[in-house]
Coordinates of C-alpha atoms and ligand atoms in Angstrom, one line a residue:
M1 CA 158.9 100.1 130.8
L2 CA 155.8 98.8 132.0
I3 CA 154.9 95.5 129.3
R4 CA 151.6 95.3 129.2
P5 CA 150.1 92.2 126.9
T6 CA 146.8 92.4 125.5
L7 CA 143.6 90.3 124.7
G8 CA 145.3 88.3 122.3
V9 CA 148.5 87.1 124.4
K10 CA 146.8 86.2 127.6
L11 CA 143.4 84.3 125.6
I12 CA 146.0 83.0 123.7
L13 CA 148.5 82.3 127.3
S14 CA 146.2 81.3 129.5
V15 CA 144.2 78.1 127.0
S16 CA 148.1 77.3 125.5
L17 CA 148.6 76.3 129.8
L18 CA 145.6 75.1 129.8
V19 CA 145.8 72.3 126.8
I20 CA 149.9 71.4 128.0
S21 CA 149.2 70.5 131.7
M22 CA 145.8 69.0 130.5
A23 CA 148.1 66.8 127.6
V24 CA 150.4 67.4 130.5
V25 CA 148.5 65.3 133.3
L26 CA 146.2 63.0 130.8
S27 CA 149.7 60.8 129.0
S28 CA 151.4 60.9 133.0
F29 CA 148.6 58.9 133.6
F30 CA 148.1 56.8 130.6
V31 CA 151.5 55.7 131.0
C32 CA 150.9 54.7 134.4
K33 CA 147.8 52.7 133.7
Q34 CA 150.3 51.2 130.5
K35 CA 152.7 50.3 133.0
A36 CA 150.7 48.8 135.5
I37 CA 148.9 47.0 133.3
I38 CA 152.5 45.6 131.3
E39 CA 153.5 44.9 134.5
N40 CA 150.5 43.4 135.8
E41 CA 150.4 40.9 132.7
L42 CA 154.6 40.4 133.1
R43 CA 153.6 39.4 136.6
N44 CA 150.2 37.3 135.7
R45 CA 153.0 35.0 133.0
G46 CA 155.4 35.0 135.5
L47 CA 152.6 33.2 137.8
S48 CA 151.4 31.0 135.7
L49 CA 154.7 29.6 134.0
S50 CA 155.9 28.9 137.9
K51 CA 152.4 27.6 138.9
N52 CA 152.7 24.7 136.0
L53 CA 156.2 24.2 136.0
A54 CA 155.7 24.0 139.8
Y55 CA 152.6 20.9 138.3
N56 CA 155.0 19.1 136.8
S57 CA 157.8 19.1 138.0
E58 CA 155.9 16.9 141.5
Y59 CA 157.6 14.1 139.8
G60 CA 160.7 15.0 138.9
L61 CA 161.4 16.2 142.1
L62 CA 160.5 13.2 144.3
F63 CA 162.8 11.4 142.5
E64 CA 165.5 13.4 141.9
N65 CA 164.9 13.2 138.1
K66 CA 167.5 16.0 136.8
E67 CA 166.9 15.3 132.7
M68 CA 162.7 15.2 133.5
L69 CA 163.3 18.6 134.8
N70 CA 165.6 20.2 132.4
K71 CA 163.0 18.1 129.5
L72 CA 160.4 20.8 131.7
I73 CA 162.3 24.1 132.7
Q74 CA 164.0 24.2 127.8
G75 CA 160.2 24.2 128.1
V76 CA 159.5 27.3 129.7
L77 CA 162.9 28.5 128.9
K78 CA 161.4 29.2 124.8
N79 CA 160.3 32.4 126.2
D80 CA 162.7 35.4 125.4
D81 CA 162.3 37.1 128.4
I82 CA 163.4 34.8 130.9
A83 CA 166.7 35.7 132.7
F84 CA 166.1 31.9 135.1
V85 CA 164.5 29.0 135.6
A86 CA 165.5 26.5 139.0
V87 CA 163.7 23.8 140.5
C88 CA 165.2 23.2 143.9
D89 CA 164.4 20.7 146.5
Q90 CA 162.9 21.8 150.1
N91 CA 166.5 23.0 151.2
S92 CA 167.1 25.1 149.0
K93 CA 169.2 22.8 146.2
I94 CA 169.0 23.5 143.5
I95 CA 168.4 20.1 141.5
A96 CA 168.1 21.4 138.1
S97 CA 168.4 25.4 136.6
I98 CA 169.2 26.7 133.4
V99 CA 170.5 30.5 132.9
N100 CA 170.0 32.4 129.9
S101 CA 172.8 34.2 131.4
T102 CA 175.8 33.4 134.2
L103 CA 174.8 36.7 135.5
W104 CA 172.2 34.8 137.2
I105 CA 174.3 31.3 138.2
D106 CA 175.7 33.1 140.9
F107 CA 172.3 34.7 141.5
L108 CA 169.8 31.2 142.3
K109 CA 172.2 31.1 144.7
G110 CA 170.6 33.2 147.2
V111 CA 168.0 31.6 148.4
R112 CA 165.1 34.2 149.7
T113 CA 161.7 32.2 150.1
T114 CA 160.2 29.1 150.1
H115 CA 157.2 30.6 149.8
S116 CA 154.9 31.5 146.9
T117 CA 155.7 35.3 145.9
I118 CA 156.5 37.5 143.8
N119 CA 160.0 40.3 144.1
Q120 CA 161.3 42.4 142.0
Y121 CA 165.3 42.9 142.1
S122 CA 167.3 45.0 141.1
Y123 CA 171.0 42.4 139.5
K124 CA 173.9 44.0 138.3
G125 CA 172.2 46.9 136.8
K126 CA 169.4 44.4 135.8
S127 CA 166.3 44.3 137.4
V128 CA 163.4 40.5 137.0
Y129 CA 160.5 39.2 138.5
D130 CA 162.1 36.4 141.0
I131 CA 158.7 34.0 140.9
I132 CA 158.8 31.5 143.5
A133 CA 155.6 28.5 142.9
P134 CA 155.9 25.6 145.9
V135 CA 155.4 22.5 145.0
S136 CA 153.6 20.3 146.9
T137 CA 152.5 16.7 147.2
I138 CA 150.2 14.4 148.8
R139 CA 150.6 11.8 150.2
R140 CA 148.1 8.9 150.6
V141 CA 149.2 4.5 151.8
N142 CA 146.8 2.3 150.0
K143 CA 146.1 -1.2 152.3
G144 CA 148.3 -3.7 151.6
E145 CA 149.6 -1.7 148.7
S146 CA 152.5 0.1 147.7
L147 CA 153.3 3.3 148.2
I148 CA 151.1 5.7 145.9
F149 CA 152.0 9.3 145.6
D150 CA 149.5 11.0 144.6
S151 CA 150.2 14.7 144.5
Q152 CA 148.8 18.8 143.1
I153 CA 149.0 22.0 143.5
G154 CA 147.6 24.0 146.1
Q155 CA 147.6 24.0 150.2
T156 CA 145.7 21.0 151.5
K157 CA 145.5 20.5 154.9
S158 CA 147.0 17.0 153.2
Q159 CA 149.6 18.6 151.3
E160 CA 153.3 18.8 152.1
N161 CA 155.6 20.9 150.2
I162 CA 158.5 18.7 148.2
G163 CA 160.7 21.5 147.4
F164 CA 159.9 25.0 144.6
V165 CA 160.9 26.0 141.4
R166 CA 162.0 29.7 140.7
V167 CA 160.6 31.9 137.6
G168 CA 162.8 34.9 136.6
I169 CA 161.7 37.0 134.6
L170 CA 163.4 39.5 133.1
L171 CA 162.1 43.3 132.9
E172 CA 163.9 44.7 129.9
N173 CA 161.2 44.0 127.9
K174 CA 158.5 45.5 130.3
E175 CA 160.9 48.7 130.5
K176 CA 161.3 48.5 126.3
T177 CA 157.3 48.4 126.1
V178 CA 157.2 51.7 129.1
K179 CA 159.4 54.0 127.0
T180 CA 157.5 53.5 124.0
I181 CA 154.5 54.6 125.1
Q182 CA 155.8 57.0 126.7
M183 CA 157.4 58.2 123.2
I184 CA 154.3 57.8 122.0
A185 CA 151.9 60.0 124.9
F186 CA 154.8 62.4 124.6
F187 CA 154.0 62.0 120.5
I188 CA 150.7 62.2 121.2
S189 CA 151.3 65.1 124.5
L190 CA 153.2 66.9 121.5
L191 CA 150.8 66.9 119.1
V192 CA 147.7 68.5 121.0
I193 CA 149.4 70.9 122.7
M194 CA 150.6 72.0 118.8
V195 CA 147.4 71.9 117.4
G196 CA 145.8 73.3 121.2
I197 CA 148.3 75.8 120.5
V198 CA 147.2 76.7 116.9
W199 CA 143.7 76.7 117.3
T200 CA 144.3 79.5 120.4
V201 CA 146.2 81.4 118.5
L202 CA 143.8 81.0 116.0
L203 CA 140.9 81.4 118.8
A204 CA 142.3 84.5 119.6
R205 CA 142.9 86.3 116.2
R206 CA 139.0 86.0 115.3
I207 CA 137.9 87.4 118.7
T208 CA 140.5 89.8 118.9
Q209 CA 140.3 91.0 115.2
P210 CA 136.8 92.7 115.3
I211 CA 137.9 94.0 118.7
K212 CA 141.1 95.7 117.3
Q213 CA 138.7 97.1 114.1
L214 CA 135.8 98.2 117.2
V215 CA 139.1 100.2 118.5
R216 CA 140.7 102.2 115.6
V217 CA 137.2 102.9 113.8
T218 CA 135.7 104.4 118.0
A219 CA 139.6 106.2 117.7
R220 CA 138.8 108.0 114.4
V221 CA 135.2 108.8 115.9
A222 CA 137.0 110.1 119.1
E223 CA 138.8 112.1 116.8
G224 CA 136.0 113.6 115.4
D225 CA 135.3 111.4 112.8
L226 CA 131.9 110.6 112.7
C227 CA 131.5 109.1 109.4
R228 CA 133.0 105.4 110.4
F229 CA 131.4 101.9 110.3
V230 CA 132.9 98.7 110.6
N231 CA 133.5 97.1 108.3
G232 CA 133.1 93.0 107.2
K233 CA 131.2 89.9 107.5
I234 CA 128.5 90.2 110.2
R235 CA 129.5 87.9 113.6
H236 CA 126.5 86.2 114.6
D237 CA 127.8 87.1 118.8
E238 CA 128.5 88.9 121.3
I239 CA 130.6 90.2 119.3
G240 CA 128.6 91.0 116.1
D241 CA 126.2 92.1 118.9
L242 CA 128.2 94.7 120.0
T243 CA 129.3 95.7 116.1
A244 CA 126.4 96.4 115.1
A245 CA 125.3 98.6 118.5
F246 CA 128.7 100.4 117.5
N247 CA 127.6 101.1 114.1
T248 CA 124.0 102.7 115.0
M249 CA 126.3 104.6 118.0
T250 CA 127.7 106.0 115.3
E251 CA 125.2 106.4 113.1
K252 CA 123.3 107.9 115.7
L253 CA 125.5 110.0 115.9
S254 CA 126.5 111.1 112.8
E255 CA 122.8 112.8 112.5
S256 CA 123.1 114.1 115.7
A257 CA 126.8 116.2 114.2
K258 CA 124.6 117.1 111.5
Q259 CA 121.8 118.3 113.3
I260 CA 124.0 120.5 115.9
E261 CA 125.8 121.5 112.6
E262 CA 122.0 122.9 110.2
Y263 CA 121.1 124.5 114.2
L264 CA 124.4 126.1 114.4
Q265 CA 123.9 127.8 110.7
T266 CA 120.4 128.4 111.7
L267 CA 121.9 130.0 114.9
E268 CA 124.7 131.9 113.5
Q269 CA 122.0 133.6 109.7
K270 CA 119.6 134.0 113.3
V271 CA 122.0 135.8 114.6
E272 CA 123.4 137.4 111.4
D273 CA 119.2 138.3 111.0
R274 CA 119.4 139.9 114.7
T275 CA 123.0 141.6 114.3
S276 CA 121.3 143.8 111.3
E277 CA 118.4 143.8 112.4
L278 CA 120.1 145.6 116.3
K279 CA 122.0 148.2 113.4
E280 CA 119.1 148.4 111.8
A281 CA 116.9 149.8 114.7
N282 CA 120.7 151.9 116.4
E283 CA 119.9 153.5 112.4
R284 CA 117.1 154.6 113.1
L285 CA 117.2 155.7 117.0
K286 CA 120.8 157.4 115.6
K287 CA 118.0 159.0 113.1
Q288 CA 115.8 159.8 115.3
D289 CA 117.3 161.1 117.5
E290 CA 118.9 163.3 115.3
L291 CA 115.2 164.2 114.3
K292 CA 114.2 164.8 117.9
S293 CA 117.8 167.0 118.4
N294 CA 117.0 169.1 115.4
F295 CA 113.1 169.3 116.3
L296 CA 113.9 170.4 119.2
S297 CA 116.0 173.1 117.7
V298 CA 113.6 174.4 115.5
A299 CA 111.1 174.8 117.7
A300 CA 113.1 176.3 119.9
H301 CA 113.4 178.8 117.4
E302 CA 109.8 179.1 116.3
L303 CA 108.8 179.6 119.7
R304 CA 111.4 182.0 119.6
T305 CA 110.2 184.1 116.7
P306 CA 106.9 184.7 117.6
L307 CA 108.6 185.7 121.5
T308 CA 111.3 188.0 119.9
S309 CA 108.5 189.8 117.5
M310 CA 105.4 191.0 120.1
R311 CA 108.9 191.6 122.8
A312 CA 109.2 193.7 119.9
F313 CA 106.4 195.9 119.5
S314 CA 106.0 195.3 123.0
E315 CA 108.6 197.5 124.1
L316 CA 108.3 200.0 120.4
L317 CA 103.7 200.7 122.1
L318 CA 105.7 200.9 125.8
E319 CA 108.6 203.4 124.2
D320 CA 106.4 206.7 122.3
P321 CA 102.9 205.7 124.9
D322 CA 101.1 208.8 123.2
G323 CA 102.5 207.3 119.4
D324 CA 100.1 207.7 117.0
V325 CA 97.5 206.0 117.2
N326 CA 96.8 203.9 114.0
T327 CA 101.1 202.7 114.4
R328 CA 100.6 201.5 117.0
N329 CA 97.0 199.7 116.2
D330 CA 99.4 197.6 114.3
F331 CA 101.3 197.0 116.5
L332 CA 98.5 194.9 118.5
K333 CA 97.2 193.6 115.8
I334 CA 100.6 191.8 114.6
M335 CA 101.7 191.3 118.8
K336 CA 97.8 189.4 118.6
E337 CA 98.6 187.4 115.1
E338 CA 102.2 186.6 117.0
A339 CA 100.2 185.6 120.4
E340 CA 98.1 183.5 117.8
R341 CA 100.5 181.7 116.2
L342 CA 102.8 181.1 119.1
A343 CA 99.4 179.1 120.3
R344 CA 99.3 176.9 117.4
L345 CA 102.3 175.9 117.8
I346 CA 102.9 175.1 121.0
N347 CA 99.5 173.1 120.3
D348 CA 100.7 172.1 117.2
I349 CA 104.1 170.8 119.2
L350 CA 102.1 169.3 122.1
D351 CA 99.1 167.5 119.6
L352 CA 102.8 165.3 117.9
S353 CA 104.3 165.1 120.4
K354 CA 101.3 163.1 122.4
I355 CA 100.5 160.6 118.6
E356 CA 104.2 160.2 118.5
A357 CA 104.3 158.4 122.2
G358 CA 101.0 157.2 121.6
K359 CA 99.3 159.4 124.6
A360 CA 96.1 160.5 122.0
T361 CA 92.5 159.9 122.3
W362 CA 91.6 158.2 119.4
H363 CA 87.7 157.9 119.2
M364 CA 87.0 155.1 117.2
K365 CA 83.9 154.5 114.7
D366 CA 82.4 154.2 111.1
I367 CA 82.0 157.2 110.0
S368 CA 81.9 159.0 106.8
M369 CA 84.2 161.5 104.8
I370 CA 81.4 162.9 102.9
E371 CA 80.9 164.3 106.4
V372 CA 84.0 165.0 107.3
V373 CA 84.4 166.5 104.4
Q374 CA 81.4 169.0 105.0
T375 CA 81.7 169.9 108.5
A376 CA 85.3 170.3 108.1
I377 CA 84.0 173.2 104.3
N378 CA 81.9 174.6 106.7
G379 CA 84.5 176.2 108.8
I380 CA 86.1 178.0 106.0
K381 CA 82.6 178.6 104.1
G382 CA 82.8 182.2 105.6
Y383 CA 86.4 182.7 104.6
I384 CA 85.7 180.9 100.6
V385 CA 82.8 183.7 100.1
Q386 CA 85.0 187.1 101.1
Q387 CA 88.0 186.1 99.6
G388 CA 85.8 185.0 96.4
I389 CA 87.8 181.5 96.1
F390 CA 85.1 179.3 93.7
L391 CA 85.3 176.0 95.8
S392 CA 84.5 173.0 93.4
V393 CA 83.2 169.5 95.6
D394 CA 82.3 166.2 94.4
V395 CA 81.1 163.0 96.2
P396 CA 79.6 160.7 95.4
E397 CA 76.6 159.0 96.1
H398 CA 77.4 156.1 98.3
L399 CA 80.4 155.7 99.9
S400 CA 81.4 153.0 102.6
V401 CA 82.3 154.0 106.1
V402 CA 85.8 154.5 107.2
T403 CA 87.0 153.6 111.1
A404 CA 88.1 157.0 112.6
D405 CA 88.7 160.0 115.3
H406 CA 86.6 162.1 113.5
D407 CA 87.5 165.0 115.5
K408 CA 91.2 164.0 114.1
L409 CA 89.8 163.2 111.0
I410 CA 88.4 166.7 111.1
Q411 CA 91.9 168.6 111.7
V412 CA 93.2 166.2 108.6
V413 CA 91.3 167.7 106.4
V414 CA 91.0 171.4 107.4
N415 CA 94.9 170.9 107.3
L416 CA 94.4 170.9 104.2
L417 CA 91.6 173.5 103.2
N418 CA 94.3 176.0 105.3
N419 CA 96.6 175.2 103.2
A420 CA 95.1 175.3 100.3
L421 CA 93.0 179.1 101.2
K422 CA 96.4 179.6 102.5
F423 CA 98.8 178.4 98.7
V424 CA 95.7 179.1 96.2
N425 CA 97.2 181.7 93.4
H426 CA 95.4 184.2 92.3
E427 CA 93.0 182.6 89.9
G428 CA 91.7 181.3 93.8
R429 CA 90.2 178.1 92.5
I430 CA 89.8 175.0 95.3
G431 CA 88.3 171.3 94.9
V432 CA 87.5 168.4 97.4
K433 CA 87.4 165.6 95.9
I434 CA 85.8 162.7 97.3
Y435 CA 86.5 158.6 95.4
E436 CA 86.9 154.6 96.9
T437 CA 89.1 152.6 95.2
V438 CA 87.7 149.4 94.3
A439 CA 89.2 146.7 95.2
A440 CA 90.3 143.4 97.9
A441 CA 92.1 146.9 99.6
A442 CA 89.4 149.5 99.0
E443 CA 89.8 153.1 99.8
V444 CA 88.2 155.9 100.3
I445 CA 90.6 158.8 99.0
T446 CA 89.7 162.5 99.9
A447 CA 91.3 164.7 97.6
I448 CA 91.6 168.7 98.4
S449 CA 94.0 170.2 95.4
N450 CA 94.1 174.5 94.9
T451 CA 96.0 176.5 92.0
G452 CA 99.1 177.9 92.6
H453 CA 102.5 178.6 92.4
G454 CA 102.6 174.0 93.1
I455 CA 106.1 172.2 95.1
P456 CA 108.8 171.9 93.5
P457 CA 110.0 167.4 92.6
E458 CA 112.2 167.7 94.6
K459 CA 110.6 169.1 97.6
L460 CA 107.6 167.3 97.2
A461 CA 108.7 164.1 100.3
S462 CA 109.9 167.0 102.5
V463 CA 106.6 168.6 102.7
F464 CA 105.6 165.9 105.9
E465 CA 108.3 166.5 107.0
R466 CA 108.5 168.4 110.8
F467 CA 108.6 172.3 110.7
C468 CA 108.7 172.3 107.1
Q469 CA 108.2 175.1 104.8
I470 CA 109.3 175.7 101.7
E471 CA 110.7 178.9 100.5
N472 CA 109.6 180.9 97.2
I473 CA 105.9 180.3 98.2
P474 CA 104.5 183.6 99.2
T475 CA 101.1 183.4 101.4
E476 CA 100.7 186.4 103.9
V477 CA 99.9 184.1 106.6
K478 CA 102.9 182.8 108.5
G479 CA 102.9 179.0 109.6
T480 CA 104.4 176.9 112.0
G481 CA 105.5 174.4 109.0
L482 CA 104.3 171.2 111.5
G483 CA 100.3 170.8 110.1
L484 CA 101.4 168.7 107.4
T485 CA 103.6 166.1 110.2
I486 CA 100.1 165.7 112.2
C487 CA 98.1 165.2 108.3
K488 CA 100.0 162.4 108.0
E489 CA 100.6 161.6 111.6
I490 CA 97.4 160.6 111.9
V491 CA 96.0 159.7 108.5
E492 CA 99.2 156.0 109.1
H493 CA 97.8 156.1 112.0
L494 CA 94.4 154.8 111.3
G495 CA 96.0 152.7 108.3
G496 CA 95.5 155.0 105.8
R497 CA 98.5 157.4 103.3
I498 CA 99.3 160.9 102.3
W499 CA 100.6 162.1 99.6
V500 CA 101.2 164.8 97.0
E501 CA 101.5 166.3 93.9
S502 CA 102.2 169.5 92.3
E503 CA 102.9 170.9 88.9
I504 CA 104.7 174.4 88.5
D505 CA 102.1 177.4 88.7
K506 CA 99.4 176.0 87.6
K507 CA 98.3 173.2 90.8
T508 CA 98.3 170.8 94.0
T509 CA 97.0 168.2 94.6
F510 CA 97.3 166.5 98.9
F511 CA 95.4 162.8 98.7
F512 CA 95.3 161.2 101.8
S513 CA 93.2 158.0 101.2
L514 CA 91.7 155.5 104.3
P515 CA 90.8 151.8 104.3
V516 CA 87.1 151.1 104.0
K517 CA 86.1 149.5 107.1
G518 CA 86.3 145.7 106.9
A519 CA 88.8 145.8 104.3
I520 CA 93.1 145.2 103.8
S521 CA 94.9 147.6 104.7
L522 CA 97.8 148.4 102.1
P523 CA 100.7 149.1 103.6
V524 CA 101.8 153.6 103.9
V525 CA 103.4 154.7 100.5
N526 CA 104.0 157.8 101.1
E527 CA 104.6 158.8 97.5
G528 CA 101.0 160.3 94.9
G529 CA 100.5 158.4 92.0
G530 CA 97.8 158.2 89.8
E531 CA 96.2 161.1 87.9
S532 CA 94.7 164.1 89.9
P533 CA 91.1 163.7 89.9
C534 CA 90.5 167.7 91.4
S535 CA 89.2 169.5 88.9
V536 CA 89.7 172.7 89.8
Ligands
ATP601 N1 98.8 173.5 98.9 C1 100.0 174.1 99.0 N2 100.3 174.7 98.0 C2 102.0 175.0 98.3 N3 102.4 175.1 99.3 C3 102.1 173.8 99.8 C4 100.9 173.8 99.7 N4 101.1 173.3 101.2 C5 101.5 173.0 102.0 N5 102.4 173.8 100.8 C6 104.0 174.1 101.3 O1 104.0 172.6 102.5 C7 104.6 173.6 104.2 C8 104.2 173.6 105.5 O2 102.8 172.9 104.8 P1 101.7 172.8 106.6 O3 100.6 172.4 106.7 O4 102.9 172.0 107.1 O5 103.3 174.3 107.1 P2 101.9 175.3 107.7 O6 100.9 175.9 106.3 O7 103.2 176.2 106.4 O8 101.7 175.7 108.9 P3 100.9 175.9 109.6 O9 101.9 174.7 110.8 O10 100.1 176.4 110.9 O11 99.8 174.5 109.0 C9 103.8 174.8 103.6 O12 104.4 175.3 104.3 C10 104.4 175.0 102.3 O13 105.5 175.7 101.3
MG602 MG1 99.6 173.6 106.8

């Protein structure tokens, strides 16, 4: 398994390594430096002791006064670390010496040099500085006087070496001191290293703690929990900036997620709405398709009826060319009526199809309903007089104009008047009334009524459907059943409404309304309402 060191471990390792190396290097440097200082100081001390002794030993050595020399040596031996002190003549013969251990007696026998030197020796497990200082003197002769000796330390041209002194300084003390220094350096280094490591661990924790928290929160966010934030004390460094940026990011993410959720909900709602609209449209189309199929079958049937009748009578006429004149005339009259009915039917079907297909031409202009009604009545006036029908016309003095197609409006009024004439009973009363409503949605309403059989309440809505003809209503002229359908299509196309009210065995009133020019159009309502304004 691949071991992946964490950032904290890496940081601790690298900083610890740095601290350890620094501590080792610095402590080694310090120990070396201290050692050099101690050695230097020891040598200088030895040199100064030996030079002093050499200076003081001049007379003792010239006169080989051992007692004097021993006293001088005793003075030097007061120092603890002195191993031996010896005064030798120029032939390296020891004149006086003192050793602090017998092991140095043999060591002193070996003469190395008479010059001023410092040598380090290891002898029988002991280290020693063997410091040699020459003893010199200046010889002068004054006239008539005996010999006088004068001496001085140092090399001059007139100087003469008469021997040398040897001072042995033990290095044991120095080594002890160095060891102590080493120990101190070691413990200080250890302390520094430990403090460094502890500090590094704390630092690593301080750095990695928020990063770990960030990683944890990021994982939660990645799992989809967008409402997660990094909490805790705000730090004023790069990690603090990173935390703040992360929190801003999650805040924006959660806002975006909320918006997306809202969009999704709206989208779902829209899809639902559209689906239900589509379903409704589909239903409507199905219904229309059904209506079309019905219309086609009914239209075919309606077309066949007059044709069959005409064919039957023409065959009868052909079969009996010499038949009774009156009978033949009756047959021809029926055939003529059927032909006219057929022509009407075809015209009505064509009109209806044109309107429904939106192919009818509409010549819109401002029209007064009074004029329209008047024109329509003029067309049937002769018939009314002939039939002895009582017609009452009630129109206001002033009437607002409507915007409509003149010919199509006449077609509506003529259809309704024809129905009134067709279905009027023996009382023979027909009424026409025009009036205007006063409202924001002002309308001009035309009501055409007739006394008669009446339409049963359950049939009131269906009279406007194609080919609807109510049975049991006595009529002389057989219609097509399309008149009211055409009226409805025209009125609704002009923004109006059409409805019927009927009282059985009393009267039937057809109303249609058209919006006054400039008024607000009302939605189309197919049912009647209110009291009949027609007095028949
Ligand atoms: N004034 C009325 N009184 C009683 N019933 C009526 C009246 N007007 C219409 N109807 C009923 O409504 C049916 C449909 O009328 P519609 O005008 O559409 O057809 P129609 O008059 O039979 O034929 P046409 O297409 O020639 O007008 C009529 O057949 C009739 O049964
Ligand atoms: Mg009719």
